[in-house]
Amino acid sequence: MKAEKRFTGTSRAALREEIADAGGNEVLALGYLDEAGLVDRIRVSARGTDSEVLALITDDSEGAPDVFIHNHPSGFLTPSDNDLAIAGRAAEGGIGAFIVDNRVEKVYVVAEPVKRRSLKALDPEALCDSLREGGIIARRLKSFELRESQLEMMRLVIRGFNEDGVVVSEAGTGVGKSFAYLLPALSFALDNDERIVISTATITLQQQLFDKDIPLVKAALGAAGKKIKAVLMKGRGNYLCRRRLDEALKEQGLEDAEHEELDRIASWAETSASGSRSDLSFVPREGLWSRVSSEADLCMGMRCPWRERCFVLSLRKEAADARILVVNHHLLFADLSARRQGAGYNDTVVLPPYTRMILDEAHTIEGAATSFFSSEFSRLSILRQLGRLYRRRQARRAGLLLKIPGLARKENRLDQLVEAIDGIRSVADDLDQAARVLCGEEGVFRLSPARDGRTILPLLLALRKGINHLGNLIRDLLEGIPKEDREEPALWEIGAIVRRLESIGGVCDAFAEYRDRPDEVMWLEKRGGAGRDPWVAFTVTPVEVAPGLKESLFEPGRTVICCSATLTIAGRFDYWRSRCGLNLLTDREPLAGIFPSPFPYRSSVLLGIPQDAPLPEESGYQDFVNRAVTELALTGGGSALVLFTSYQSLRSAWSAAAPLLTKEGIRCLKQGDDDRSRLLDDFLKDSSSVLFATDSFWEGVDAPGDTLRLVILSRLPFKTPNDPVFEARREYLERGGGNAFMDLSLPEAVMKFKQGFGRLMRRSSDHGVVAVLDGRVLKKRYGEYFLRSLPETRTSFAEFQHLLQDAERFLFR
């Protein structure tokens, strides 16, 4: 067949030139078809000899190719057995296979490519009409308000789908961003039969999307909407593993309380449709749930006797048929990471294949990626794994090792294993003790040439050596077991635990090699407290995640929608783009838009900053904070959220304010006295209470109405100088010639400041005061960045006593 029947002139010339550049040897090219079905673009993926070439069958940032093309320098185009085998594998994915001569004048079609479907574009005006008065969505909302900013955001999202674009959208509180992306997403999935992944940072938003917003949009789309299947997917550890539950129920040496909880879980599992931990009517103890939850490295797959009733497999089957998947960022990154490392983009990995994504709460992407790509261990995690292998309680022995056939009768071998386990426990105890000393009062320690941590390095190496020794003993033992017995679930789990322990050994190696690994941070953090004995976590974290995000998220995704209420600094996306790798894209210019909140900030919010507030480094600053918090909370009659950047400052202010506020009948709640969810519930139920909190409470607190009328930001939320990862990133920027303060410290603080400010207005009818007690906002030049990043409000920049009067008049007008 003449090549001109299958190639455009441009692609023939390009391929001919590539073959000539390769000295006339074989090349493998990826071909992409135009609308007429002709190859109009090629990209060479491998070059070989005069008789063979590597079959690098991978898709790239442009997506899967339509056809694989290679040349036969001899001019004889009959396919070899290898050619046929490769073409057969490619054809399974709808990819064709062509063989050409060196002049690209003739072509032999080994396998026809499947032509790409033409996509149906979304109609912006038709979709916008649904969110206007009388529209299909508007009619289903109890209190509909026309929001032009919502319509403008939806137009941008529609462009992202129609143009295969990357969209960056900052949508202020009240814009209604969920509907602005859900309506286009579900419509596109319906019209083009494509899967779309929607990822969030919090379970709260996941549940809201899945339980409330998506059903409303589906109902609005009528009969067609019913065809759109949506599935909520959580991390694997949220689901029960029936095999592990069965093993746990059979295990000897359990306490009565553990048996009782396991029996309750077993009873629940018989009627549960999902096996999700969140559906349990009680909260099982963490250690117990971890022994019965599903884990990827403990899964026996096809060999599992419980496979037919597996909750995770059932979920995966549901997801395979779904067109909308609601996941969290961690699960999304687990999938994208595996695909980037070689799993490809055409098959199911953690998630079924997809090319279009929506990332809500996108301001958390860098943090979520940093968490996912970090590795850590602690004394507790080591003891947990060792306890699964072997443990003693008085005269009773328990653990998976006792299930190895015949081991209980081989006391000598068992003694060796127990001795190795006890040795690891002893080293882990010594290591934890030494690490706590290194962490000191600050509670953190980073390994660096200036602070080499020489007291823990020998212990880390001893721990790795002990783990290797135990692993070798167990492997030798397992190799002596007949093959027909090696598929026992207990043996499978023992092997997985050994691999987990060896991954801890890998973290030990990273710490020992910290001088040779400049792209990673090795750091310690003291955890625990609040009635629990402290322990230290050993963590290895990448300094930069931007290149990985570019390669795994933004390059392969055909449509990537990123939205949040806080993505800009003073009206610019530069900081967020640089941290997430968007500025590294060279061939795609993101579509960006800022959509202001429709809430009446000008009339409903008073921003107060006392001109006489000391700077944080000045003497008397904490005393000022203590007094200001007390007087503001008294003036407002409670209903306040007080946000701090350190527990020390929080405790000081709480100690000063609580006695006086309690005397006036105002309940004082303090972070650390209960878990986060219960604290929030107590705060929401008592409209006159005051919640003293730090860090995580700067975002994710939704307290509309009179529950929250006063937000006090005690200090600008700059990261502390002793934050190991932040310190390493500052150094990285400075080595590259950047300004660490302007490029990292300041914008990060502004982003968090915006989150804290945003706690006040959650509904259009809300009103109240935001007081900032940090004098730097008005006295430092960079203070303008914080102010310019907020919506326009009423202001009171006056001495504190005058501000107090303004706040009282505003709250009780």
CSV table of C-alpha atoms in Angstrom, one decimal, residues 90 116 123 139 174 223 227 236 244 251 266 278 281 293 325 327 337 420 463 577 585 599 657 670 676 747 757 764 805:
chain,number,residue,atom,x,y,z
A,90,ALA,CA,-1.0,-2.9,21.0
A,116,ARG,CA,-10.6,8.4,18.1
A,123,ASP,CA,-22.7,24.5,25.4
A,139,ARG,CA,-35.5,25.3,40.8
A,174,GLY,CA,-20.3,31.7,48.6
A,223,ALA,CA,-33.6,10.8,32.9
A,227,LYS,CA,-27.4,7.1,33.8
A,236,ARG,CA,-7.9,1.2,51.3
A,244,ARG,CA,-7.8,-10.5,58.3
A,251,GLU,CA,-6.1,-15.7,67.2
A,266,ALA,CA,-17.9,-9.4,62.6
A,278,SER,CA,-17.3,5.2,58.8
A,281,SER,CA,-21.9,2.4,64.9
A,293,SER,CA,-8.4,-3.3,57.7
A,325,LEU,CA,-15.2,9.1,41.0
A,327,VAL,CA,-11.7,10.6,46.0
A,337,SER,CA,2.5,8.1,41.3
A,420,ALA,CA,15.9,-11.1,67.2
A,463,LEU,CA,18.1,-1.0,64.0
A,577,ARG,CA,1.7,27.9,40.5
A,585,LEU,CA,4.8,23.6,32.0
A,599,PHE,CA,-21.1,38.0,50.2
A,657,ALA,CA,-9.0,34.7,79.7
A,670,LYS,CA,-9.1,24.7,74.3
A,676,ARG,CA,-10.9,18.1,66.9
A,747,PRO,CA,3.2,34.0,50.5
A,757,PHE,CA,-10.0,35.3,57.9
A,764,SER,CA,-24.4,35.7,53.2
A,805,GLN,CA,-15.7,50.3,71.0
